[in-house]
Structures are given as C-alpha cells and as structure tokens.
Coordinates of C-alpha atoms in Angstrom, one line a residue:
M78 CA 25.3 141.5 129.7
V79 CA 26.4 144.0 132.3
Q80 CA 29.9 144.1 130.8
H81 CA 28.5 144.6 127.3
Q82 CA 26.3 147.5 128.5
A83 CA 29.3 149.0 130.2
D84 CA 31.4 148.7 127.1
E85 CA 28.6 150.3 125.0
G86 CA 28.4 153.2 127.4
I87 CA 32.2 153.7 127.2
L88 CA 32.0 153.5 123.4
G89 CA 29.2 156.1 123.3
S90 CA 31.2 158.5 125.5
M91 CA 34.4 158.0 123.5
E92 CA 32.6 158.7 120.2
Q93 CA 32.0 162.2 121.6
T94 CA 35.7 162.7 122.5
L95 CA 38.8 163.1 120.5
L96 CA 41.4 160.7 121.8
G97 CA 44.7 162.4 122.2
G98 CA 43.1 165.5 120.8
R99 CA 43.1 164.2 117.3
Y100 CA 41.6 160.7 116.9
Q101 CA 37.8 160.5 116.3
V102 CA 36.3 157.0 117.2
V103 CA 34.4 155.4 114.4
R104 CA 33.4 152.1 116.1
R105 CA 34.7 149.5 118.5
L106 CA 36.6 146.6 116.9
G107 CA 37.1 144.4 119.9
S108 CA 37.1 144.2 123.6
G109 CA 38.9 141.6 125.8
G110 CA 40.1 141.2 129.3
F111 CA 43.3 143.3 128.7
S112 CA 42.5 146.0 126.1
R113 CA 39.9 147.5 123.9
T114 CA 40.4 148.4 120.2
F115 CA 38.7 151.1 118.2
L116 CA 38.7 152.1 114.5
V117 CA 39.4 155.8 114.4
T118 CA 40.1 158.6 112.0
D119 CA 43.0 161.0 112.4
L120 CA 41.6 164.5 112.1
H121 CA 45.1 166.1 112.0
L122 CA 46.1 164.6 108.7
P123 CA 44.7 165.3 105.2
N124 CA 41.7 163.1 104.1
H125 CA 41.4 161.9 107.8
P126 CA 43.1 158.5 107.3
R127 CA 42.0 155.6 109.4
C128 CA 44.1 153.9 112.0
V129 CA 43.5 151.6 115.0
I130 CA 43.7 152.7 118.6
K131 CA 44.4 150.1 121.3
Q132 CA 43.4 151.2 124.8
L133 CA 45.0 149.4 127.7
K134 CA 42.6 148.5 130.5
V135 CA 44.3 149.2 133.8
Q136 CA 42.0 148.0 136.6
D137 CA 44.1 149.0 139.6
K138 CA 45.2 152.7 139.3
D139 CA 47.3 153.1 142.4
T140 CA 50.6 154.9 141.9
G141 CA 52.8 151.8 141.8
T142 CA 50.6 150.0 139.3
L143 CA 50.3 153.0 137.0
D144 CA 54.1 153.5 137.0
M145 CA 54.6 149.9 136.1
A146 CA 51.9 150.1 133.4
R147 CA 53.6 153.2 132.0
R148 CA 57.0 151.5 131.8
L149 CA 55.8 148.4 130.1
F150 CA 53.5 150.4 127.8
D151 CA 56.5 152.5 126.8
T152 CA 58.5 149.3 126.2
E153 CA 55.9 148.0 123.8
A154 CA 55.8 151.3 122.0
R155 CA 59.6 151.2 121.6
V156 CA 59.5 147.7 120.2
L157 CA 56.7 148.5 117.8
Y158 CA 58.5 151.7 116.7
Q159 CA 61.7 149.6 116.1
L160 CA 59.9 146.8 114.2
G161 CA 57.4 148.9 112.3
N162 CA 60.0 149.6 109.6
H163 CA 59.2 146.1 108.2
P164 CA 56.4 146.2 105.6
Q165 CA 54.7 143.2 107.1
I166 CA 54.5 144.5 110.7
P167 CA 52.0 147.3 111.5
A168 CA 53.6 150.7 111.9
L169 CA 53.2 152.5 115.2
M170 CA 51.6 155.9 114.5
A171 CA 51.6 157.3 118.0
H172 CA 51.4 156.3 121.7
F173 CA 50.1 158.5 124.5
E174 CA 48.7 158.6 128.0
E175 CA 45.4 160.5 128.7
D176 CA 43.5 160.5 132.0
Q177 CA 45.6 157.7 133.4
E178 CA 44.7 155.5 130.3
F179 CA 47.2 154.3 127.8
Y180 CA 46.7 154.3 124.0
L181 CA 48.6 152.9 121.0
A182 CA 47.7 154.3 117.5
Q183 CA 48.7 151.7 114.9
E184 CA 48.5 151.3 111.1
Y185 CA 45.1 150.1 109.9
I186 CA 45.4 146.6 108.5
E187 CA 42.5 145.5 106.4
G188 CA 42.7 141.8 105.9
S189 CA 41.7 138.3 107.0
R190 CA 43.1 136.5 110.0
L191 CA 44.8 133.2 109.3
N192 CA 42.6 131.4 111.9
R193 CA 39.7 131.9 109.6
Q194 CA 41.5 129.9 107.0
I195 CA 43.1 127.2 109.1
E196 CA 39.9 125.4 110.0
E197 CA 39.4 122.5 112.4
G198 CA 39.1 119.2 110.5
K199 CA 40.3 120.6 107.2
P200 CA 44.0 119.8 106.7
W201 CA 46.1 121.7 104.3
S202 CA 48.3 120.2 101.6
E203 CA 52.0 119.9 102.3
T204 CA 53.0 122.4 99.6
R205 CA 50.7 125.0 100.9
V206 CA 52.0 124.5 104.5
V207 CA 55.6 124.8 103.4
L208 CA 55.0 128.1 101.7
L209 CA 53.0 129.4 104.6
L210 CA 55.8 128.5 107.1
Q211 CA 58.4 130.1 104.9
E212 CA 56.5 133.4 104.7
V213 CA 56.0 133.5 108.5
L214 CA 59.6 132.7 109.2
E215 CA 60.8 135.4 106.8
I216 CA 59.0 138.0 108.9
L217 CA 60.1 136.4 112.1
S218 CA 63.7 136.4 111.0
F219 CA 63.6 140.2 110.9
V220 CA 62.0 140.3 114.3
H221 CA 64.8 138.1 115.8
R222 CA 67.5 140.2 114.1
Q223 CA 66.1 143.1 116.1
Q224 CA 66.7 141.1 119.3
V225 CA 63.0 140.7 120.0
I226 CA 61.1 137.5 120.7
H227 CA 57.4 137.7 119.7
R228 CA 56.2 135.2 122.2
D229 CA 52.7 134.8 120.8
I230 CA 52.8 133.4 117.2
K231 CA 49.5 131.9 116.4
P232 CA 47.0 132.0 113.4
S233 CA 45.0 134.9 114.8
N234 CA 48.1 137.0 115.0
L235 CA 48.8 136.6 111.3
I236 CA 46.7 138.7 108.9
R237 CA 46.5 138.2 105.1
R238 CA 46.4 141.8 104.0
H239 CA 43.8 142.5 101.3
R240 CA 45.8 145.2 99.6
D241 CA 48.7 143.1 98.4
G242 CA 48.1 139.5 99.7
K243 CA 51.0 139.6 102.1
L244 CA 51.0 138.3 105.7
V245 CA 51.3 140.8 108.5
L246 CA 52.5 139.8 111.9
I247 CA 50.7 141.6 114.8
D248 CA 50.4 141.8 118.6
F249 CA 53.8 142.2 120.3
G250 CA 52.1 141.9 123.6
A251 CA 53.4 144.5 126.1
V252 CA 49.9 145.9 126.5
K253 CA 48.7 142.5 127.6
Q254 CA 51.7 142.2 129.8
V255 CA 50.5 145.0 132.0
T256 CA 47.2 143.4 132.9
S257 CA 48.0 139.8 132.5
S258 CA 49.2 139.0 136.0
P259 CA 49.4 140.7 139.4
L260 CA 52.0 143.5 139.4
L261 CA 52.7 142.7 143.1
D262 CA 53.8 139.3 144.4
A263 CA 51.1 138.2 146.9
E264 CA 53.6 136.7 149.3
T265 CA 56.5 139.1 149.2
G266 CA 54.9 142.3 148.1
A267 CA 57.7 142.7 145.6
T268 CA 56.9 144.4 142.3
N269 CA 56.6 141.9 139.4
I270 CA 58.2 143.8 136.6
T271 CA 58.7 141.0 134.2
V272 CA 55.5 139.7 132.5
A273 CA 54.8 138.3 129.1
I274 CA 52.2 136.4 127.1
G275 CA 51.7 133.2 125.4
T276 CA 48.9 130.9 124.1
H277 CA 48.2 127.4 125.3
G278 CA 49.2 124.9 122.7
Y279 CA 51.7 127.2 121.0
M280 CA 53.9 127.9 124.0
P281 CA 56.9 125.6 124.8
N282 CA 57.8 124.5 128.3
E283 CA 60.6 127.0 128.8
Q284 CA 58.2 129.8 128.1
Y285 CA 55.8 128.4 130.7
A286 CA 58.8 128.4 133.0
G287 CA 59.5 132.1 132.4
K288 CA 62.5 131.8 130.2
P289 CA 61.5 132.4 126.5
R290 CA 64.1 132.2 123.8
F291 CA 64.2 132.8 120.1
S292 CA 63.6 129.1 119.6
S293 CA 60.3 129.5 121.6
D294 CA 59.0 131.4 118.5
V295 CA 60.3 128.7 116.3
Y296 CA 58.3 126.2 118.3
A297 CA 55.1 128.2 117.8
V298 CA 55.7 128.4 114.1
G299 CA 56.2 124.6 114.0
I300 CA 52.9 124.2 115.9
L301 CA 51.2 126.4 113.3
G302 CA 52.5 124.1 110.5
I303 CA 51.3 121.0 112.4
R304 CA 47.9 122.5 113.0
A305 CA 47.5 123.3 109.3
L306 CA 48.8 119.8 108.2
T307 CA 46.6 117.9 110.7
G308 CA 43.5 120.1 110.9
L309 CA 43.7 119.7 114.7
H310 CA 44.1 122.3 117.4
P311 CA 47.5 121.7 119.1
Q312 CA 45.8 121.2 122.5
K313 CA 44.2 118.0 121.0
I314 CA 47.6 116.5 120.1
E315 CA 49.0 114.3 122.9
E316 CA 52.7 114.1 124.0
D317 CA 54.7 110.9 123.9
P318 CA 54.6 109.8 127.6
V319 CA 58.3 108.7 127.5
T320 CA 60.0 111.5 125.4
S321 CA 57.4 114.3 125.9
E322 CA 57.6 115.0 122.2
L323 CA 54.4 115.7 120.3
D324 CA 52.8 112.6 118.8
W325 CA 51.4 114.4 115.7
R326 CA 52.5 112.3 112.7
Q327 CA 49.7 109.8 113.1
Y328 CA 47.3 112.6 112.1
A329 CA 49.2 113.4 108.9
P330 CA 50.5 110.1 107.6
M331 CA 51.1 111.3 104.0
V332 CA 53.5 114.1 104.9
S333 CA 57.0 113.6 103.4
S334 CA 59.7 112.5 105.8
S335 CA 61.8 115.5 105.0
L336 CA 59.1 117.9 106.1
V337 CA 58.4 115.8 109.2
A338 CA 62.1 116.0 110.2
V339 CA 62.0 119.8 109.9
L340 CA 58.8 120.2 111.9
D341 CA 59.9 117.7 114.5
K342 CA 63.1 119.8 115.1
M343 CA 61.1 123.0 115.3
V344 CA 58.9 121.6 118.1
R345 CA 61.4 119.6 120.2
Y346 CA 60.6 119.6 123.9
D347 CA 64.1 120.7 124.8
F348 CA 64.8 124.2 123.3
R349 CA 68.5 123.2 122.8
D350 CA 67.4 120.6 120.2
R351 CA 65.4 123.1 118.1
Y352 CA 66.6 125.5 115.4
P353 CA 68.0 128.4 117.5
T354 CA 66.3 131.2 115.5
A355 CA 63.8 131.7 112.7
Q356 CA 66.5 132.1 110.1
E357 CA 67.9 128.6 110.7
A358 CA 64.4 127.1 110.5
L359 CA 63.8 129.1 107.3
E360 CA 67.0 127.8 105.7
A361 CA 66.0 124.2 106.6
L362 CA 62.6 124.6 104.8
Q363 CA 64.3 126.2 101.8
N364 CA 66.6 123.2 101.5
L365 CA 63.8 120.6 101.5
P366 CA 63.8 118.3 98.5
N367 CA 61.4 119.1 95.7
P368 CA 57.7 118.3 96.2
L369 CA 58.0 115.1 94.0
H370 CA 58.7 113.2 97.2
G371 CA 55.3 113.9 98.7
L372 CA 51.7 113.2 97.8
V373 CA 50.1 116.6 97.6
G374 CA 46.9 116.1 95.4
T375 CA 45.8 116.4 91.9
Q376 CA 44.6 120.0 91.7
I377 CA 46.6 122.8 90.2
Y378 CA 47.5 125.4 92.9
Q379 CA 47.3 129.0 92.2
T380 CA 48.8 132.0 93.9
W381 CA 46.4 133.2 96.6
M382 CA 46.1 137.0 96.9
K383 CA 43.5 139.3 98.2
G384 CA 42.2 141.3 95.3
A385 CA 40.5 144.7 95.1
N386 CA 37.3 145.5 96.9
G387 CA 37.7 143.0 99.6
R388 CA 37.2 139.9 97.5
G389 CA 39.3 136.7 97.5
P390 CA 39.3 133.1 96.4
T391 CA 36.9 130.5 97.7
F392 CA 38.5 127.3 99.0
P393 CA 37.6 123.9 97.5
D394 CA 35.6 122.7 100.5
E395 CA 33.5 125.8 100.8
D396 CA 29.9 125.7 99.7
S397 CA 30.3 127.7 96.5
N398 CA 30.5 127.0 92.9
T399 CA 32.1 130.3 92.1
A400 CA 35.9 130.9 91.8
V401 CA 35.6 134.1 93.9
G402 CA 33.6 134.8 97.1
P403 CA 33.4 137.6 99.6
T404 CA 36.2 137.6 102.1
E405 CA 35.6 136.6 105.7
T406 CA 35.5 140.1 107.0
S407 CA 36.3 143.7 106.0
E408 CA 37.4 144.6 109.5
P409 CA 41.1 145.2 110.3
T410 CA 41.0 141.7 111.9
A411 CA 44.5 142.2 113.4
F412 CA 42.6 143.5 116.4
A413 CA 39.5 141.4 116.7
D414 CA 38.9 138.7 119.3
D415 CA 39.8 135.1 118.5
Q416 CA 39.1 131.6 119.9
D417 CA 42.8 131.1 120.9
S418 CA 43.0 132.1 124.5
T419 CA 46.1 134.1 125.5
S420 CA 47.5 133.3 128.9
L421 CA 50.1 135.3 130.7
F422 CA 53.0 134.3 132.8
P423 CA 55.8 136.1 134.7
V424 CA 58.9 136.0 132.5
G425 CA 61.9 138.3 131.7
L426 CA 61.7 140.9 128.9
A427 CA 62.2 139.0 125.7
Y428 CA 65.5 140.2 124.3
G429 CA 68.5 138.2 123.2
N430 CA 71.0 137.7 120.4
G431 CA 70.2 136.5 116.9
N432 CA 71.4 136.9 113.3
G433 CA 70.1 136.1 109.9
S434 CA 68.6 137.7 106.8
A435 CA 65.1 137.6 105.4
A436 CA 64.6 136.1 102.0
G437 CA 62.1 137.0 99.3
T438 CA 58.5 136.4 100.3
L439 CA 56.7 133.4 98.9
P440 CA 53.0 133.6 98.3
L441 CA 50.4 131.6 100.2
I442 CA 48.6 129.3 97.8
A443 CA 45.1 127.9 97.8
D444 CA 43.6 124.9 96.0
A445 CA 41.5 125.8 92.9
H446 CA 39.9 123.7 90.2
V447 CA 41.1 124.5 86.7
P448 CA 39.1 123.9 83.5
G449 CA 40.7 121.3 81.2
F450 CA 42.2 119.1 84.0
R451 CA 40.6 115.8 85.0
R452 CA 40.3 114.8 88.7
Y453 CA 41.9 111.5 89.7
P454 CA 41.9 109.4 92.8
R455 CA 44.4 110.9 95.3
R456 CA 46.3 107.5 95.7
Q457 CA 47.2 107.6 91.9
S458 CA 48.3 111.2 91.8
L459 CA 51.4 113.1 92.4
V460 CA 52.0 116.9 92.2
I461 CA 55.5 117.8 91.1
G462 CA 57.2 121.2 90.7
G463 CA 60.3 123.1 91.6
C464 CA 63.8 122.4 90.2
L465 CA 63.2 119.5 87.8
G466 CA 66.2 120.0 85.7
A467 CA 65.3 120.0 82.0
L468 CA 61.6 120.2 82.7
T469 CA 61.6 124.0 82.3
I470 CA 57.9 124.5 82.4
G471 CA 57.9 122.8 85.8
L472 CA 60.4 125.3 87.1
V473 CA 58.4 128.2 85.7
L474 CA 55.2 127.1 87.2
W475 CA 56.7 126.2 90.6
R476 CA 58.5 129.6 90.8
S477 CA 55.2 131.2 90.0
G478 CA 53.3 129.6 92.8
L479 CA 51.9 126.8 90.6
T480 CA 52.6 123.1 90.2
I481 CA 51.9 120.6 87.5
A482 CA 49.6 117.6 88.1
F483 CA 50.8 114.1 87.1
E484 CA 49.3 110.6 87.2
L485 CA 50.7 107.0 86.9
N486 CA 49.8 105.3 83.6
G487 CA 49.1 101.6 83.3
A488 CA 52.8 100.8 83.1
G489 CA 53.6 102.7 86.3
H490 CA 55.2 105.7 84.5
M491 CA 54.3 109.3 85.4
I492 CA 52.5 111.2 82.6
P493 CA 51.2 114.8 82.8
F494 CA 47.5 115.4 83.0
Q495 CA 46.8 116.9 79.5
M496 CA 50.2 118.5 79.6
A497 CA 49.8 120.3 76.3
T498 CA 46.8 122.2 77.6
V499 CA 48.7 124.0 80.4
P500 CA 48.2 127.7 79.6
S501 CA 51.0 130.2 79.3
L502 CA 51.3 132.3 82.4
T503 CA 52.0 135.4 80.4
T504 CA 49.5 135.0 77.6
D505 CA 46.5 133.1 79.1
L506 CA 46.6 133.7 82.8
G507 CA 43.0 134.8 82.7
R508 CA 42.0 131.2 82.2
L509 CA 43.3 130.4 85.7
L510 CA 42.5 133.4 87.7
P511 CA 39.5 135.7 88.1
P512 CA 40.3 139.4 87.6
E513 CA 41.0 140.5 91.2
E514 CA 43.4 137.6 91.7
K515 CA 45.0 138.0 88.3
A516 CA 45.7 141.7 89.1
A517 CA 47.4 140.7 92.4
F518 CA 49.4 137.9 90.7
L519 CA 50.6 140.2 87.9
T520 CA 51.5 143.0 90.4
R521 CA 53.7 140.5 92.3
Q522 CA 55.3 139.5 89.0
G523 CA 55.9 143.2 88.2
D524 CA 57.5 143.7 91.6
R525 CA 60.0 140.9 90.9
L526 CA 60.8 142.3 87.5
L527 CA 61.3 145.7 89.0
A528 CA 63.7 144.4 91.7
K529 CA 65.7 142.8 88.9
G530 CA 66.0 146.1 87.0
R531 CA 63.8 144.9 84.1
Y532 CA 61.9 148.2 84.1
P533 CA 60.1 148.0 80.7
D534 CA 59.0 144.4 81.4
A535 CA 57.8 145.5 84.9
L536 CA 55.8 148.4 83.5
S537 CA 54.2 146.1 80.9
T538 CA 53.2 143.7 83.6
Y539 CA 51.7 146.4 85.8
N540 CA 49.8 147.7 82.9
D541 CA 48.4 144.2 82.4
A542 CA 47.4 144.1 86.1
V543 CA 45.5 147.4 85.7
A544 CA 43.8 146.1 82.6
S545 CA 42.6 143.1 84.6
Q546 CA 41.4 145.1 87.6
S547 CA 41.1 148.9 87.1
E548 CA 40.8 149.7 90.8
Y549 CA 43.8 147.7 92.1
A550 CA 45.9 150.4 93.9
A551 CA 49.0 148.2 94.2
A552 CA 49.3 147.9 90.4
Y553 CA 49.2 151.7 90.0
L554 CA 51.9 152.1 92.6
G555 CA 54.0 149.5 90.8
R556 CA 53.5 151.4 87.6
C557 CA 54.5 154.6 89.3
K558 CA 57.8 153.1 90.5
A559 CA 58.6 151.6 87.1
L560 CA 58.0 154.9 85.4
I561 CA 60.3 156.7 87.9
A562 CA 63.0 154.1 87.1
L563 CA 62.4 154.8 83.4
K564 CA 62.8 158.6 84.0
R565 CA 59.2 159.4 83.1
P566 CA 58.2 161.4 86.1
L567 CA 55.1 163.1 84.8
E568 CA 53.5 159.7 84.0
A569 CA 54.7 158.4 87.3
I570 CA 52.9 161.2 89.2
A571 CA 49.7 160.3 87.4
A572 CA 50.1 156.7 88.3
C573 CA 50.7 157.5 92.0
D574 CA 47.6 159.7 92.0
D575 CA 45.6 156.8 90.6
A576 CA 46.9 154.6 93.5
L577 CA 45.9 157.2 96.0
A578 CA 42.5 157.5 94.4
Y579 CA 41.8 153.8 95.1
S580 CA 43.5 153.6 98.5
T581 CA 43.2 156.7 100.6
Y582 CA 45.8 155.6 103.1
Y583 CA 48.8 154.6 101.0
P584 CA 52.0 156.1 102.4
E585 CA 54.1 154.2 99.8
A586 CA 52.3 156.0 97.0
V587 CA 52.8 159.4 98.7
R588 CA 56.5 158.7 99.0
S589 CA 56.8 157.5 95.4
K590 CA 55.0 160.6 94.1
G591 CA 57.6 162.6 96.0
N592 CA 60.3 160.6 94.2
A593 CA 58.8 161.6 90.9
E594 CA 58.6 165.3 91.9
E595 CA 62.2 165.2 93.0
Q596 CA 63.2 163.6 89.7
Q597 CA 61.7 166.7 88.0
G598 CA 63.7 169.0 90.2
K599 CA 60.6 170.2 92.2
L600 CA 62.3 169.8 95.5
L601 CA 59.9 171.8 97.6
A602 CA 56.9 169.7 96.3
A603 CA 58.9 166.5 97.0
L604 CA 59.8 167.7 100.5
T605 CA 56.1 168.3 101.3
L606 CA 55.2 164.7 100.1
Y607 CA 58.1 163.2 102.1
E608 CA 56.9 165.1 105.2
D609 CA 53.4 163.8 104.6
T610 CA 54.7 160.3 104.4
N611 CA 56.6 160.7 107.7
R612 CA 53.3 161.7 109.4
L613 CA 51.4 158.9 107.8
M614 CA 54.0 156.2 108.5
P615 CA 56.7 157.4 110.9
A616 CA 58.5 154.0 110.8
M617 CA 59.2 154.2 107.0
F618 CA 63.0 154.5 106.8
E619 CA 63.0 155.4 103.1
A620 CA 60.8 158.5 103.5
W621 CA 63.1 159.9 106.2
L622 CA 66.1 159.3 104.0
D623 CA 64.3 161.0 101.1
R624 CA 63.5 164.0 103.3
G625 CA 67.1 164.3 104.5
R626 CA 68.5 164.1 101.0
V627 CA 66.1 166.8 99.6
L628 CA 66.8 169.1 102.6
Q629 CA 70.5 168.8 101.9
K630 CA 69.9 169.6 98.2
L631 CA 68.0 172.7 99.4
G632 CA 71.0 173.8 101.5
R633 CA 69.1 173.2 104.8
S634 CA 71.8 171.0 106.3
A635 CA 70.8 171.2 109.9
E636 CA 67.3 170.0 109.1
A637 CA 68.8 167.4 106.8
I638 CA 70.8 166.0 109.7
A639 CA 67.7 165.8 111.9
A640 CA 65.9 163.8 109.2
I641 CA 68.8 161.5 108.4
D642 CA 69.2 160.8 112.1
Q643 CA 65.6 159.6 112.1
A644 CA 66.4 157.4 109.1
I645 CA 69.5 155.9 110.7
A646 CA 67.5 155.2 113.9
R647 CA 65.4 152.9 111.7
N648 CA 68.1 151.4 109.6
R649 CA 71.7 151.8 110.6
D650 CA 72.9 149.7 107.6
S651 CA 72.2 152.2 104.8
A652 CA 75.4 153.5 103.2
E653 CA 73.3 156.2 101.5
A654 CA 72.0 157.6 104.8
W655 CA 75.5 157.8 106.3
T656 CA 76.7 159.5 103.1
V657 CA 74.0 162.1 103.2
R658 CA 74.8 162.7 106.9
G659 CA 78.5 163.1 106.0
E660 CA 77.7 165.6 103.3
A661 CA 75.4 167.6 105.6
T662 CA 77.9 167.7 108.5
W663 CA 80.6 168.7 106.0
S664 CA 78.5 171.6 104.8
L665 CA 78.2 172.8 108.4
E666 CA 82.0 172.5 108.8
R667 CA 81.6 169.6 111.3
Y668 CA 84.5 167.9 109.7
D669 CA 85.1 165.2 112.3
Q670 CA 81.5 164.1 112.2
A671 CA 81.6 164.1 108.4
I672 CA 84.7 161.8 108.4
I673 CA 83.0 159.4 110.8
A674 CA 79.8 159.2 108.8
L675 CA 81.6 158.7 105.5
E676 CA 83.8 156.0 107.0
K677 CA 80.7 154.2 108.3
A678 CA 79.2 154.4 104.8
L679 CA 82.3 152.8 103.3
Q680 CA 82.3 150.1 106.0
L681 CA 78.8 149.2 104.9
N682 CA 79.5 149.4 101.2
P683 CA 83.2 149.9 100.2
D684 CA 82.1 150.5 96.6
Y685 CA 79.5 153.2 97.2
A686 CA 80.7 155.9 94.8
P687 CA 79.2 159.0 96.5
A688 CA 80.8 158.1 99.8
K689 CA 84.2 157.4 98.1
E690 CA 84.1 160.7 96.3
L691 CA 83.3 162.7 99.4
R692 CA 85.8 160.8 101.5
Q693 CA 88.5 161.6 98.9
K694 CA 87.5 165.3 98.9
A695 CA 87.8 165.3 102.7
R696 CA 91.3 163.9 102.6
Q697 CA 92.4 166.4 100.0
T698 CA 90.9 169.3 102.0
L699 CA 92.0 168.2 105.4
G700 CA 95.2 166.4 104.5
R701 CA 94.1 163.2 106.2

C-alpha cells in the first residue's frame, strides 16, 4: 500500500512535468522493481503522437553507481537503436538523462501479449505451435545477425500487434541490468560491470553460470514451444535425473516425432548439442515433414490477425458463442507487468558471432469452428495440409494459413469432410472470417502479391480488404504502395491520407506519401514527409535513404551525404544507399570517396545499373 501510494504521488507529479522537455505523461502503464513505464504524448511532433517512456529506477545514486547506470543505459539504447530497424522490434525514439534519472522513449505498440494466449492447462495444436515458433525465430534470426543475444525470450515479451497481426519482440534488458544485482561486489569491492537478465524456466544452465550464447535464446524459444504444446509452465516440468534433459514428452504424447526431435535439440542441457543460432533452428522447423504425420484436430484453422478497433478472434475454449470478441487489453502490453518473474545474474555483455537470413513471416493461427463442417472424435481425425503433390487445394489452403480436415471411413481410407463445400479463398472468404479478420487476411495476401510484383492483383486485394473493413489502416497503406508501383501518385496520396486518418501514428504511411509526392516531382513536399518520418521513427532505414536521394536530386549534396550516412548506419548492405553516397560525393568533387562508395555498391550487387553507370563515368573522367 505504501509503495502504491508512493507511485501514485510520483505519477501525479510527473503528469505536471514534461519529461525531456517534450513528453507529456498520459498515464502509468506498469511499475516493477527495476523500472516504471508511462504512456506519453510527444508535444514536439505534429498531432502529438503517443509513445512509451521507460524510466529506470536507480536506488543508489552515488557517483560510481550513476556512472555504471549511465554506461549500461547507453548500451541498451545503442542496441535498441541498432535493432529498431526491424519492423517487429520497437523503434527507439529517444533516450535521455534528467535529474539523475534515465529514460527511454520507444515506439508505442498496441497489442496483446502472448502470455494472455498461452494459458495454463490449455495446450495448443502442433500446427499452431510450429507456426508460432517459426515467426519468433524469424525475428530472432535478425537479432542474432546483429551480434546480439536477447536473453529473455518468454511469452510476455512477445506482443501480437493489433495493427497488422504480427509478433513484436520487446525488452532487451539493459535497463533491468542496472538494478538487477549489486553494482559492487560485497567481498572485493570491485565494480560489477557485467549484468544481464533471464527468467526462471526459460533460462539454460550456461546463462545461470554467466555465459549466455546465441543457443541460450534458442533454448528459450524451445521452452516457449513446449509450454504451448503441454499447457504447462516450464517450472512444472521435471528434468531427467540421469541426463538432466527436460522430461516433457509425457505431457504431449500426440506430438509428431519430427517436431519432438527439433524441440529436444533446441532445449538440450549442453549448449553444444543445440542449434547454434536461431537461423539453424528455423531451418530445421521449415524442413519438418508435412502435418499429415501428426494428429492435430478436426477443426479448420484460420489465419489469426488483430483487426481494426482492437477486436480479435475468440478461442474455442473461451466462454463465447461469437466468432469475434474484445481483445484482452488495449494497452501497449509490451510494457505491462507479467506473471513470469525476471531474475538477474552477473554475466558478460551478450555479443557474439552469428549469421543467417530471415525468411517470410508466417501467421499465427487459431482454432475456429466453420459452418458446414461436422465435428468428429479426435482419435478418428487427421488434419493435412502443405505440399501434398497433386492435391492443389491442399497446398493453397496450407500456404494461406488453413488446413483441410479429413476422417477415416469404414474401410480405413482417408476422405475429406464434405470436401466439395470448402469455399474459395478469393470468392467466399467472408464465410470463414468476420470482417476485421478478413481485412487483415486480405491485406497480408495483398502484401505477398505486392512483393511478387503483381501490382494490379495486389491493388484489387487491398480494395477487397477496405470493402470488408473500411477503417483498417494497413489496407489503405497497401493500396497506397500498390498505386505508387502502378505510377498513379495522386490516388496513392489519397490512400495514404486514409491510412493516416485511421492510425495517427503511422510512419510507414507518412513515408509512402512522400514516395508518391516524389513520383510527381514534388521534391520539397516529399522531403518534408521524409523528415517527418525520420522524427517519428528514427530507426527506419528506408526513410533516411529516401531523404538522401531527394536531397541529392535537389543539389544539396552535403545534406544528402549526412542523410545517407544515417541510412548506411542502419543498413550497410544497401547498394542503392552506397550509390547515392557515391553520386553525392562525386558532386562535391570528393572523387576518392565516390569511387569507394560505388565499388561498395557493386560488391553488394554487381548488376545494380545506377552504380555501374556512375562507376563507368568515373573511370572515363579520372582515367582509372
């Protein structure tokens, strides 16, 4: 009670103060032993967009402790800045120190934490778990490529974002590092400068011992999968007394042997026996046999997406007869408290070597009853999907996040449940999905078509999404991008304006509107929008590249170089960014720098025509 009253008093005083001279506190989101989090509005930006401030609680404010806190706080800020370029990791907006307190301003994530969906005593199906693990490992593969170990993968650190249904990985832990354990060794008086975090049940033995590795994260993801499959918290699963391996399979006897093998390797006691990085674990999951080999259930699965207005699907075991129910919370639950206790241990800063590439994101799926399909005893049912050769409809449904239900007839042969009544995904999707989910599903379909260069088909699909849910901002953004690809900038601007009307904080839409203005030749208008995007989401590489490109078109080469350097700091593997830098340095007669930039571009992409043309021009001019 005393602590609660103290927190309320602090909140009341903070509401009267602008944090960092620009952030107005709206309300407190959470308070724990290590930090407090607040929902704030940024008064320095148009429309006062929301973001989240995390305040570090430093109890001991002597000079040595504050210096250590400052160093570790800066470390987390650098890591977040580095990782925030990924669309499924919150972007760092700012970090600052004020009155010997430390603050992080991060992107506002509105969504539902995974620990509200992985419930005790309610096991998930095998198919659903595989898709979840793949989506988590795709994000984690990016993290590992940046030479960072997360160290605290658990359900409450994964958010299903309402806006587009994608998972977001949060909490990279340096703030908790500062206050997690004594900064001075009680016996030697030496400064403890290496601290890190972890959660009981998700943390392998080498992390307890202070030597986390990339495979420590792999272990935590494996535990996440086992928790979903068994419906048991990992602390309730015993170890084999001889091998020290987790004895979890007795709680999920129907899981296929192929998935068991992958999960067992992910959670080996000895880190040397695990997949070394998330990428290797992801590849193992992607190479699993098709789901025909496992009993998954008799219900059709549908793509699970958060729709507009904070509504999402109801799960089969929930007390509801409706297909759609209110989401668990409308708070940015990335920053709320959770039942998983985080423990902290002295360890080294978690950096190492790792390689790999992220694959396309697969959707999380949720069970849903479908009209026209009969329910059968689980022991007589199989769900099949994936690559089934000539069974084209099976492939189409599996690739779309759906599977087909089958049963055994009297002769022991598999026959489909009313196969002829399976609706067309393109013509009768409304039979399966309520409007909000249908809009999200169609938007994801449009995104895939757009990525394949099928712009008219993508535009048509986005239009269908808008027709299904007129307030779904992501569909308008997709429409904007498709119209830009089709060279229809005026219509694209209108679509981006619609996206911004339904989502006030939407940096991607601001940037795309800039692309449309640039396509019309309105370079100054485009530049303003790119600058706005840089302020809204500093970690977005593409907006810095856009800004540098337009500045160069305007003949402002020195400014272009500054912007491009910001882009390259976020993504060194862009041939276009290096080419623009080469062009800008050439304009300023910095010929050696131009040659270096163009050669770097051609190393990344030997066939990139703009770089080849500029490099040839340089050779002819300089004779080398």
